[in-house]
mmCIF file of C-alpha atoms and ligand atoms in Angstrom:
data_model
loop_
_atom_site.group_PDB
_atom_site.id
_atom_site.type_symbol
_atom_site.label_atom_id
_atom_site.label_comp_id
_atom_site.label_asym_id
_atom_site.label_seq_id
_atom_site.Cartn_x
_atom_site.Cartn_y
_atom_site.Cartn_z
ATOM 1 C CA MET A 184 179.047 54.104 185.031
ATOM 2 C CA GLY A 185 177.664 57.648 184.719
ATOM 3 C CA GLU A 186 175.511 59.554 187.204
ATOM 4 C CA LYS A 187 172.148 57.906 187.891
ATOM 5 C CA ILE A 188 169.178 59.917 186.668
ATOM 6 C CA LEU A 189 165.603 58.879 187.489
ATOM 7 C CA VAL A 190 163.361 59.418 184.451
ATOM 8 C CA THR A 191 159.641 59.334 185.255
ATOM 9 C CA GLY A 192 157.421 58.680 182.221
ATOM 10 C CA GLY A 193 160.536 57.538 180.391
ATOM 11 C CA ALA A 194 158.658 55.189 178.025
ATOM 12 C CA GLY A 195 156.663 58.021 176.476
ATOM 13 C CA TYR A 196 157.418 60.194 173.453
ATOM 14 C CA ILE A 197 159.558 62.926 175.050
ATOM 15 C CA GLY A 198 160.801 60.724 177.900
ATOM 16 C CA SER A 199 162.139 57.982 175.634
ATOM 17 C CA HIS A 200 164.000 60.481 173.450
ATOM 18 C CA CYS A 201 165.552 61.962 176.593
ATOM 19 C CA VAL A 202 166.540 58.476 177.823
ATOM 20 C CA LEU A 203 168.396 57.968 174.531
ATOM 21 C CA GLU A 204 170.198 61.327 174.814
ATOM 22 C CA LEU A 205 171.056 60.652 178.477
ATOM 23 C CA ILE A 206 172.791 57.397 177.567
ATOM 24 C CA GLU A 207 174.597 59.049 174.649
ATOM 25 C CA ALA A 208 175.769 61.777 177.069
ATOM 26 C CA GLY A 209 177.198 59.162 179.464
ATOM 27 C CA TYR A 210 174.464 59.190 182.117
ATOM 28 C CA HIS A 211 172.815 56.112 183.663
ATOM 29 C CA PRO A 212 169.024 56.549 183.371
ATOM 30 C CA VAL A 213 166.669 54.500 185.563
ATOM 31 C CA VAL A 214 163.234 54.583 183.906
ATOM 32 C CA ILE A 215 159.806 54.333 185.502
ATOM 33 C CA ASP A 216 156.518 54.428 183.656
ATOM 34 C CA ASN A 217 152.988 53.246 184.402
ATOM 35 C CA PHE A 218 152.176 52.655 180.721
ATOM 36 C CA SER A 219 149.147 54.927 180.923
ATOM 37 C CA ASN A 220 150.117 56.394 177.584
ATOM 38 C CA ALA A 221 152.930 54.257 176.227
ATOM 39 C CA VAL A 222 152.212 51.074 174.318
ATOM 40 C CA GLN A 223 153.197 47.982 176.322
ATOM 41 C CA GLY A 224 155.490 45.583 174.498
ATOM 42 C CA GLU A 225 155.446 41.907 175.312
ATOM 43 C CA GLY A 226 156.471 41.383 178.916
ATOM 44 C CA VAL A 227 157.026 44.420 181.065
ATOM 45 C CA VAL A 228 159.578 46.399 179.072
ATOM 46 C CA ALA A 229 157.957 49.110 176.987
ATOM 47 C CA GLU A 230 158.660 48.689 173.302
ATOM 48 C CA SER A 231 160.214 52.166 173.126
ATOM 49 C CA ILE A 232 162.769 51.228 175.817
ATOM 50 C CA ARG A 233 163.435 47.850 174.179
ATOM 51 C CA ARG A 234 164.217 49.610 170.895
ATOM 52 C CA ILE A 235 166.615 52.082 172.533
ATOM 53 C CA GLU A 236 168.425 49.116 174.132
ATOM 54 C CA LYS A 237 168.781 47.525 170.696
ATOM 55 C CA LEU A 238 169.826 50.778 169.031
ATOM 56 C CA LEU A 239 172.501 51.591 171.637
ATOM 57 C CA ASN A 240 173.398 47.967 172.374
ATOM 58 C CA THR A 241 172.802 48.455 176.098
ATOM 59 C CA THR A 242 170.361 47.522 178.834
ATOM 60 C CA ILE A 243 168.179 50.079 180.575
ATOM 61 C CA GLU A 244 166.845 49.566 184.107
ATOM 62 C CA PHE A 245 163.089 49.883 183.758
ATOM 63 C CA HIS A 246 160.330 49.581 186.374
ATOM 64 C CA GLN A 247 156.602 49.611 185.688
ATOM 65 C CA LEU A 248 155.725 51.974 188.516
ATOM 66 C CA ASP A 249 153.110 54.650 189.110
ATOM 67 C CA LEU A 250 154.114 57.787 191.028
ATOM 68 C CA LEU A 251 150.847 57.370 192.949
ATOM 69 C CA ASP A 252 152.392 54.166 194.412
ATOM 70 C CA ARG A 253 154.218 55.931 197.230
ATOM 71 C CA PRO A 254 155.724 52.763 198.836
ATOM 72 C CA GLY A 255 156.944 51.597 195.444
ATOM 73 C CA LEU A 256 158.578 54.965 194.880
ATOM 74 C CA GLU A 257 160.183 54.902 198.341
ATOM 75 C CA ASN A 258 161.653 51.454 197.601
ATOM 76 C CA LEU A 259 163.155 52.690 194.355
ATOM 77 C CA PHE A 260 164.901 55.553 196.142
ATOM 78 C CA LYS A 261 166.225 53.082 198.727
ATOM 79 C CA LYS A 262 167.763 51.024 195.895
ATOM 80 C CA HIS A 263 169.421 53.902 194.054
ATOM 81 C CA THR A 264 171.298 57.123 194.746
ATOM 82 C CA PHE A 265 170.003 59.481 192.079
ATOM 83 C CA ALA A 266 172.059 62.528 191.085
ATOM 84 C CA ALA A 267 168.900 64.103 189.650
ATOM 85 C CA VAL A 268 165.339 63.399 188.536
ATOM 86 C CA MET A 269 163.730 64.199 185.175
ATOM 87 C CA HIS A 270 159.957 64.309 185.630
ATOM 88 C CA PHE A 271 157.818 63.654 182.528
ATOM 89 C CA ALA A 272 155.073 61.380 183.902
ATOM 90 C CA GLY A 273 151.547 62.756 183.885
ATOM 91 C CA LEU A 274 148.244 62.908 182.028
ATOM 92 C CA LYS A 275 148.603 65.243 179.057
ATOM 93 C CA ALA A 276 145.535 65.404 176.827
ATOM 94 C CA VAL A 277 144.251 68.984 176.795
ATOM 95 C CA GLY A 278 140.725 68.120 175.652
ATOM 96 C CA GLU A 279 140.404 65.210 178.094
ATOM 97 C CA SER A 280 141.526 67.499 180.933
ATOM 98 C CA VAL A 281 138.572 69.806 180.227
ATOM 99 C CA GLU A 282 136.181 66.833 180.543
ATOM 100 C CA GLN A 283 137.939 65.259 183.559
ATOM 101 C CA PRO A 284 139.455 68.128 185.596
ATOM 102 C CA LEU A 285 139.421 66.340 188.972
ATOM 103 C CA ARG A 286 141.264 63.314 187.536
ATOM 104 C CA TYR A 287 143.901 65.596 186.001
ATOM 105 C CA TYR A 288 144.421 67.606 189.205
ATOM 106 C CA LYS A 289 144.484 64.470 191.364
ATOM 107 C CA VAL A 290 146.861 62.470 189.188
ATOM 108 C CA ASN A 291 149.280 65.158 188.016
ATOM 109 C CA LEU A 292 149.533 67.089 191.294
ATOM 110 C CA THR A 293 149.631 64.015 193.581
ATOM 111 C CA ALA A 294 152.262 62.378 191.381
ATOM 112 C CA ALA A 295 154.448 65.494 191.453
ATOM 113 C CA MET A 296 154.081 65.986 195.209
ATOM 114 C CA ASN A 297 154.804 62.314 195.922
ATOM 115 C CA LEU A 298 157.934 62.595 193.821
ATOM 116 C CA ILE A 299 159.132 65.802 195.474
ATOM 117 C CA GLU A 300 158.472 64.461 198.988
ATOM 118 C CA VAL A 301 160.308 61.193 198.313
ATOM 119 C CA MET A 302 163.184 63.155 196.769
ATOM 120 C CA GLN A 303 163.287 65.323 199.891
ATOM 121 C CA THR A 304 163.345 62.405 202.351
ATOM 122 C CA ASN A 305 166.091 60.735 200.318
ATOM 123 C CA ASN A 306 168.247 63.855 199.900
ATOM 124 C CA VAL A 307 167.798 64.059 196.136
ATOM 125 C CA ARG A 308 167.552 67.762 195.428
ATOM 126 C CA ASN A 309 168.072 68.166 191.678
ATOM 127 C CA LEU A 310 165.029 68.223 189.415
ATOM 128 C CA VAL A 311 164.322 68.871 185.723
ATOM 129 C CA PHE A 312 160.598 69.363 185.131
ATOM 130 C CA SER A 313 158.775 68.891 181.841
ATOM 131 C CA SER A 314 156.619 72.006 181.718
ATOM 132 C CA SER A 315 154.811 73.570 178.784
ATOM 133 C CA ALA A 316 154.314 76.866 176.968
ATOM 134 C CA THR A 317 150.659 76.330 177.744
ATOM 135 C CA VAL A 318 151.352 77.988 181.123
ATOM 136 C CA TYR A 319 151.507 81.314 179.240
ATOM 137 C CA GLY A 320 147.857 81.035 178.200
ATOM 138 C CA ASP A 321 146.843 83.337 175.329
ATOM 139 C CA PRO A 322 150.047 85.299 174.583
ATOM 140 C CA THR A 323 149.821 89.068 175.237
ATOM 141 C CA ARG A 324 153.005 89.589 173.203
ATOM 142 C CA LEU A 325 155.156 87.649 170.741
ATOM 143 C CA PRO A 326 157.712 86.169 170.754
ATOM 144 C CA ILE A 327 157.093 84.795 174.258
ATOM 145 C CA ASP A 328 159.993 85.167 176.697
ATOM 146 C CA GLU A 329 160.194 83.731 180.212
ATOM 147 C CA GLN A 330 159.031 87.045 181.718
ATOM 148 C CA HIS A 331 155.671 86.753 179.932
ATOM 149 C CA PRO A 332 152.840 86.441 182.498
ATOM 150 C CA VAL A 333 151.896 82.847 183.392
ATOM 151 C CA GLY A 334 148.831 81.223 184.881
ATOM 152 C CA GLY A 335 146.405 82.248 182.164
ATOM 153 C CA CYS A 336 146.099 78.604 181.090
ATOM 154 C CA THR A 337 142.809 77.832 179.411
ATOM 155 C CA ASN A 338 142.601 74.158 180.421
ATOM 156 C CA PRO A 339 143.148 71.974 183.527
ATOM 157 C CA TYR A 340 146.105 70.185 181.919
ATOM 158 C CA GLY A 341 147.924 73.506 181.481
ATOM 159 C CA LYS A 342 146.949 74.540 185.015
ATOM 160 C CA THR A 343 148.535 71.381 186.452
ATOM 161 C CA LYS A 344 151.779 72.331 184.718
ATOM 162 C CA PHE A 345 151.497 75.846 186.176
ATOM 163 C CA PHE A 346 150.678 74.570 189.692
ATOM 164 C CA ILE A 347 153.570 72.073 189.640
ATOM 165 C CA GLU A 348 155.915 74.874 188.561
ATOM 166 C CA GLU A 349 154.743 76.917 191.548
ATOM 167 C CA ILE A 350 155.180 73.948 193.930
ATOM 168 C CA ILE A 351 158.750 73.453 192.723
ATOM 169 C CA LYS A 352 159.535 77.180 192.931
ATOM 170 C CA ASP A 353 158.285 77.296 196.535
ATOM 171 C CA GLN A 354 160.227 74.146 197.440
ATOM 172 C CA CYS A 355 163.414 75.750 196.098
ATOM 173 C CA LYS A 356 162.655 78.906 198.122
ATOM 174 C CA ALA A 357 162.083 76.879 201.308
ATOM 175 C CA GLU A 358 165.157 74.683 200.913
ATOM 176 C CA LYS A 359 168.075 76.619 199.439
ATOM 177 C CA ASP A 360 170.024 73.477 198.539
ATOM 178 C CA TRP A 361 167.369 72.461 195.992
ATOM 179 C CA ASN A 362 168.044 73.067 192.290
ATOM 180 C CA ALA A 363 165.352 72.847 189.618
ATOM 181 C CA VAL A 364 165.122 73.668 185.919
ATOM 182 C CA LEU A 365 161.601 74.106 184.557
ATOM 183 C CA LEU A 366 161.515 73.580 180.789
ATOM 184 C CA ARG A 367 158.563 75.139 178.952
ATOM 185 C CA TYR A 368 158.157 73.157 175.735
ATOM 186 C CA PHE A 369 156.597 74.741 172.688
ATOM 187 C CA ASN A 370 155.469 72.124 170.160
ATOM 188 C CA PRO A 371 157.723 69.036 170.149
ATOM 189 C CA ILE A 372 157.513 67.041 166.895
ATOM 190 C CA GLY A 373 159.580 64.627 164.809
ATOM 191 C CA ALA A 374 161.472 61.514 165.866
ATOM 192 C CA HIS A 375 164.969 60.124 166.339
ATOM 193 C CA SER A 376 166.717 59.775 162.952
ATOM 194 C CA SER A 377 166.808 55.960 163.327
ATOM 195 C CA GLY A 378 163.029 55.857 162.853
ATOM 196 C CA LEU A 379 162.872 53.336 165.719
ATOM 197 C CA ILE A 380 161.180 55.568 168.317
ATOM 198 C CA GLY A 381 158.632 58.291 167.868
ATOM 199 C CA GLU A 382 155.265 59.666 168.900
ATOM 200 C CA ASP A 383 152.594 56.984 169.091
ATOM 201 C CA PRO A 384 149.392 58.585 170.399
ATOM 202 C CA GLN A 385 146.687 56.118 171.382
ATOM 203 C CA GLY A 386 143.404 56.644 169.524
ATOM 204 C CA ILE A 387 142.742 59.731 167.398
ATOM 205 C CA PRO A 388 145.743 62.092 167.659
ATOM 206 C CA ASN A 389 144.947 65.422 169.330
ATOM 207 C CA ASN A 390 148.044 67.079 167.954
ATOM 208 C CA LEU A 391 148.660 68.223 164.389
ATOM 209 C CA LEU A 392 151.794 66.366 163.351
ATOM 210 C CA PRO A 393 150.837 62.832 164.418
ATOM 211 C CA TYR A 394 147.503 63.336 162.677
ATOM 212 C CA VAL A 395 149.127 64.592 159.462
ATOM 213 C CA ALA A 396 151.630 61.708 159.561
ATOM 214 C CA GLN A 397 148.776 59.202 159.917
ATOM 215 C CA VAL A 398 147.032 60.757 156.896
ATOM 216 C CA ALA A 399 150.281 60.506 154.914
ATOM 217 C CA VAL A 400 150.719 56.839 155.811
ATOM 218 C CA GLY A 401 147.086 56.063 154.987
ATOM 219 C CA ARG A 402 145.746 55.454 158.506
ATOM 220 C CA ARG A 403 143.489 58.547 158.347
ATOM 221 C CA GLN A 404 141.603 59.922 155.357
ATOM 222 C CA CYS A 405 141.611 63.668 155.712
ATOM 223 C CA LEU A 406 143.000 66.360 158.040
ATOM 224 C CA SER A 407 140.581 68.859 159.572
ATOM 225 C CA VAL A 408 142.231 72.279 159.693
ATOM 226 C CA PHE A 409 140.779 73.977 162.757
ATOM 227 C CA GLY A 410 140.047 77.424 161.369
ATOM 228 C CA ASP A 411 141.538 79.444 158.518
ATOM 229 C CA ASP A 412 140.359 82.871 159.677
ATOM 230 C CA TYR A 413 143.066 83.664 162.230
ATOM 231 C CA ASP A 414 145.154 86.799 161.870
ATOM 232 C CA THR A 415 148.170 84.863 160.552
ATOM 233 C CA VAL A 416 150.124 84.482 157.306
ATOM 234 C CA ASP A 417 147.475 82.211 155.742
ATOM 235 C CA GLY A 418 144.684 82.287 158.328
ATOM 236 C CA THR A 419 145.674 78.989 159.994
ATOM 237 C CA GLY A 420 147.227 78.573 163.456
ATOM 238 C CA VAL A 421 150.926 79.348 163.854
ATOM 239 C CA ARG A 422 153.081 77.393 166.330
ATOM 240 C CA ASP A 423 156.745 77.000 167.276
ATOM 241 C CA TYR A 424 157.555 73.398 166.315
ATOM 242 C CA ILE A 425 160.755 72.012 167.812
ATOM 243 C CA HIS A 426 162.495 68.728 166.962
ATOM 244 C CA VAL A 427 162.102 66.266 169.850
ATOM 245 C CA VAL A 428 165.853 65.510 169.676
ATOM 246 C CA ASP A 429 166.700 69.222 170.026
ATOM 247 C CA LEU A 430 164.277 69.331 172.948
ATOM 248 C CA SER A 431 165.950 66.293 174.529
ATOM 249 C CA LYS A 432 169.394 67.856 174.218
ATOM 250 C CA GLY A 433 167.952 70.853 176.078
ATOM 251 C CA HIS A 434 167.350 68.474 179.021
ATOM 252 C CA ILE A 435 170.991 67.409 179.034
ATOM 253 C CA ALA A 436 171.977 71.080 179.116
ATOM 254 C CA ALA A 437 169.544 71.562 182.022
ATOM 255 C CA LEU A 438 171.225 68.746 183.977
ATOM 256 C CA LYS A 439 174.544 70.560 183.630
ATOM 257 C CA LYS A 440 172.898 73.797 184.859
ATOM 258 C CA LEU A 441 171.799 72.019 188.048
ATOM 259 C CA LYS A 442 175.472 71.400 188.820
ATOM 260 C CA GLU A 443 175.943 75.187 189.157
ATOM 261 C CA ASN A 444 173.600 75.152 192.179
ATOM 262 C CA CYS A 445 171.333 77.361 190.096
ATOM 263 C CA GLY A 446 168.311 77.319 192.457
ATOM 264 C CA CYS A 447 165.069 77.387 190.426
ATOM 265 C CA LYS A 448 165.430 78.403 186.752
ATOM 266 C CA VAL A 449 162.862 78.571 183.933
ATOM 267 C CA TYR A 450 163.619 78.230 180.205
ATOM 268 C CA ASN A 451 161.593 78.148 177.016
ATOM 269 C CA LEU A 452 162.501 75.300 174.676
ATOM 270 C CA GLY A 453 161.491 76.487 171.231
ATOM 271 C CA THR A 454 163.072 77.521 167.939
ATOM 272 C CA GLY A 455 161.736 81.090 167.893
ATOM 273 C CA LYS A 456 160.202 80.407 164.456
ATOM 274 C CA GLY A 457 156.477 79.959 163.825
ATOM 275 C CA TYR A 458 154.903 77.788 161.132
ATOM 276 C CA SER A 459 151.231 77.709 160.094
ATOM 277 C CA VAL A 460 149.170 74.546 159.788
ATOM 278 C CA LEU A 461 149.194 74.783 155.979
ATOM 279 C CA GLN A 462 152.964 75.342 155.894
ATOM 280 C CA VAL A 463 153.396 72.190 158.003
ATOM 281 C CA VAL A 464 151.089 70.229 155.700
ATOM 282 C CA LYS A 465 153.238 71.325 152.752
ATOM 283 C CA GLY A 466 156.374 70.253 154.622
ATOM 284 C CA MET A 467 154.952 66.803 155.294
ATOM 285 C CA GLU A 468 153.779 66.409 151.681
ATOM 286 C CA LYS A 469 157.333 67.171 150.543
ATOM 287 C CA ALA A 470 158.902 64.786 153.088
ATOM 288 C CA SER A 471 156.489 61.922 152.366
ATOM 289 C CA GLY A 472 155.852 62.462 148.659
ATOM 290 C CA LYS A 473 152.168 61.937 149.523
ATOM 291 C CA GLU A 474 149.236 64.297 149.122
ATOM 292 C CA ILE A 475 147.677 65.251 152.469
ATOM 293 C CA PRO A 476 143.963 65.891 151.855
ATOM 294 C CA TYR A 477 142.449 68.451 154.240
ATOM 295 C CA LYS A 478 139.244 70.336 154.831
ATOM 296 C CA ILE A 479 138.701 73.577 156.697
ATOM 297 C CA ALA A 480 136.792 72.938 159.942
ATOM 298 C CA PRO A 481 135.588 75.309 162.684
ATOM 299 C CA ARG A 482 138.133 76.693 165.137
ATOM 300 C CA ARG A 483 138.995 74.413 168.096
ATOM 301 C CA GLY A 484 138.011 75.849 171.504
ATOM 302 C CA GLY A 485 140.992 77.143 173.487
ATOM 303 C CA ASP A 486 143.265 77.546 170.465
ATOM 304 C CA VAL A 487 145.263 80.754 170.057
ATOM 305 C CA ALA A 488 146.180 82.271 166.676
ATOM 306 C CA SER A 489 149.942 82.356 167.136
ATOM 307 C CA CYS A 490 152.401 81.109 169.715
ATOM 308 C CA TYR A 491 156.179 81.051 169.361
ATOM 309 C CA ALA A 492 159.148 81.412 171.687
ATOM 310 C CA ASP A 493 161.918 83.860 172.334
ATOM 311 C CA PRO A 494 164.573 81.143 172.886
ATOM 312 C CA LYS A 495 167.389 83.577 173.835
ATOM 313 C CA LEU A 496 167.604 82.823 177.552
ATOM 314 C CA ALA A 497 168.234 79.084 177.075
ATOM 315 C CA GLU A 498 170.942 79.923 174.558
ATOM 316 C CA GLU A 499 172.597 82.405 176.926
ATOM 317 C CA GLU A 500 172.288 80.402 180.162
ATOM 318 C CA LEU A 501 172.178 76.759 179.006
ATOM 319 C CA GLY A 502 174.383 77.120 175.948
ATOM 320 C CA TRP A 503 171.578 75.330 174.067
ATOM 321 C CA LYS A 504 169.894 76.222 170.763
ATOM 322 C CA ALA A 505 167.578 74.209 168.516
ATOM 323 C CA GLU A 506 169.435 73.093 165.386
ATOM 324 C CA PHE A 507 166.956 71.201 163.234
ATOM 325 C CA ASP A 508 164.707 72.985 160.726
ATOM 326 C CA MET A 509 161.185 72.106 159.572
ATOM 327 C CA GLU A 510 162.478 70.052 156.637
ATOM 328 C CA ARG A 511 164.472 67.817 159.008
ATOM 329 C CA MET A 512 161.584 67.568 161.482
ATOM 330 C CA CYS A 513 159.237 66.415 158.701
ATOM 331 C CA ALA A 514 161.809 64.008 157.228
ATOM 332 C CA ASP A 515 162.473 62.361 160.615
ATOM 333 C CA LEU A 516 158.751 62.190 161.425
ATOM 334 C CA TRP A 517 158.002 60.575 158.060
ATOM 335 C CA ARG A 518 160.797 57.982 158.535
ATOM 336 C CA TRP A 519 159.300 56.979 161.931
ATOM 337 C CA GLN A 520 155.731 56.878 160.638
ATOM 338 C CA SER A 521 156.505 55.056 157.382
ATOM 339 C CA MET A 522 158.658 52.457 159.219
ATOM 340 C CA ASN A 523 155.959 52.073 161.903
ATOM 341 C CA PRO A 524 152.554 52.692 160.261
ATOM 342 C CA THR A 525 150.749 51.495 163.418
ATOM 343 C CA GLY A 526 153.300 52.909 165.859
ATOM 344 C CA PHE A 527 154.796 50.481 168.396
ATOM 345 C CA THR A 528 151.976 47.980 168.138
ATOM 346 C CA LYS A 529 152.453 45.378 165.439
ATOM 347 C CA SER A 530 149.576 45.692 162.961
ATOM 348 C CA THR A 531 147.305 42.666 163.126
ATOM 349 C CA THR A 532 146.345 43.055 159.461
ATOM 350 C CA SER A 533 149.000 42.561 156.759
HETATM 351 C C1 WQD B 36 148.775 72.884 166.572
HETATM 352 C C2 WQD B 36 147.988 73.657 165.513
HETATM 353 C C3 WQD B 36 145.622 73.601 165.841
HETATM 354 C C4 WQD B 36 145.193 69.284 165.089
HETATM 355 C C5 WQD B 36 149.185 71.350 172.324
HETATM 356 C C6 WQD B 36 148.944 71.507 173.775
HETATM 357 C C7 WQD B 36 150.203 71.959 174.458
HETATM 358 C C8 WQD B 36 151.350 71.054 174.102
HETATM 359 C C9 WQD B 36 151.516 70.923 172.603
HETATM 360 C C10 WQD B 36 151.656 69.484 175.889
HETATM 361 C C11 WQD B 36 146.836 74.470 166.098
HETATM 362 C C12 WQD B 36 145.999 72.896 164.548
HETATM 363 C C13 WQD B 36 145.711 70.549 165.276
HETATM 364 C C14 WQD B 36 144.346 69.026 163.983
HETATM 365 C C15 WQD B 36 144.571 71.328 163.297
HETATM 366 N N1 WQD B 36 151.166 69.759 174.672
HETATM 367 N N2 WQD B 36 145.409 71.544 164.397
HETATM 368 N N3 WQD B 36 144.068 70.068 163.133
HETATM 369 O O1 WQD B 36 147.366 73.063 170.502
HETATM 370 O O2 WQD B 36 149.563 74.225 169.894
HETATM 371 O O3 WQD B 36 149.519 72.581 171.759
HETATM 372 O O4 WQD B 36 150.257 70.462 172.095
HETATM 373 O O5 WQD B 36 152.307 70.179 176.610
HETATM 374 O O6 WQD B 36 149.961 71.917 175.843
HETATM 375 O O7 WQD B 36 147.966 72.512 173.947
HETATM 376 O O8 WQD B 36 149.264 71.778 169.418
HETATM 377 O O9 WQD B 36 149.332 70.125 167.623
HETATM 378 O O10 WQD B 36 147.195 70.353 168.984
HETATM 379 O O11 WQD B 36 147.824 72.154 167.363
HETATM 380 O O12 WQD B 36 144.299 72.238 162.516
HETATM 381 O O13 WQD B 36 143.836 67.876 163.761
HETATM 382 O O14 WQD B 36 147.400 72.715 164.620
HETATM 383 O O15 WQD B 36 144.437 74.382 165.669
HETATM 384 O O16 WQD B 36 146.726 75.670 165.337
HETATM 385 P P1 WQD B 36 148.849 73.007 170.371
HETATM 386 P P2 WQD B 36 148.375 71.004 168.347
#
């Protein structure tokens, strides 16, 4: 049995893909999730976890648990000796965070501090944190490397990621035997090649790719392109899209880095390549064989023109590099969406 890794938010999009990679890499993940964003299958096991069990012919220990439930968290740490924790759980809708800042600060910061305190009292001192390129705010230079200034986040969601990074950095300064790897994601997209797990946003997708995929599969009529007057190749927003499986493998590499007693380290997880909205639409039309109708809409508040990573440091220090290109990302996304037109929930209509 491999090292036990606690995965918070492990039923969600990124978390579930990391659970799959952890098992494939010989680790023993213990998953907690409060289902705030994942779709609940019958009974208590999230459908995403159930499907990974089927795919890998294994069983995964899963607890429906909220990090705000401090006693519940304490009990879990009494039951298990974790080699490390991967922390994904948290509220993550940028727009919603602007409308509900107090809820986002309360939930995301309390959850993180509960987790860190319970880790501390149970002598678990290895942490991988799911951070975000959003901590860089509006880039002052491109590509963005880890030395780029942080804290210029334009929304409360991004600020919670920045604050949690700072909490972890200070914890590692205060207690030298702590090791943490903060992973700043660019734009994770796509799905595992099986098509069994993938992104299943509840309600109207905020992000581009789930929305485009839902247009392709006929769940949505038309994509609104938020602005075509940016200073980019075709006027639409440019982002660094990274395959969620590449991203997940970056977490396995981060676990290995913890073993070097690395202290607190920060890495961008991106491809270093930017694609515009219209280039992505073309990629999804090719992958799906469907036309993706779109209309040009006003810019979305808080959006930047271009954002893409300098991924060199992760390659040098983690020995990790994204492998999958846009064609593969679109093909894997389309397989997930076309096999699961209504995501994890079974459609009630035929
Ligand atoms: C990408 C591009 C939009 C939707 C967000 C969060 C970030 C991270 C990743 C969590 C932009 C355009 C989008 C649509 C569009 N999440 N777009 N029509 O904004 O780069 O990053 O997700 O960590 O924190 O901010 O991703 O997918 O929302 O937008 O034209 O219906 O697609 O303007 O140029 P973003 P996105």
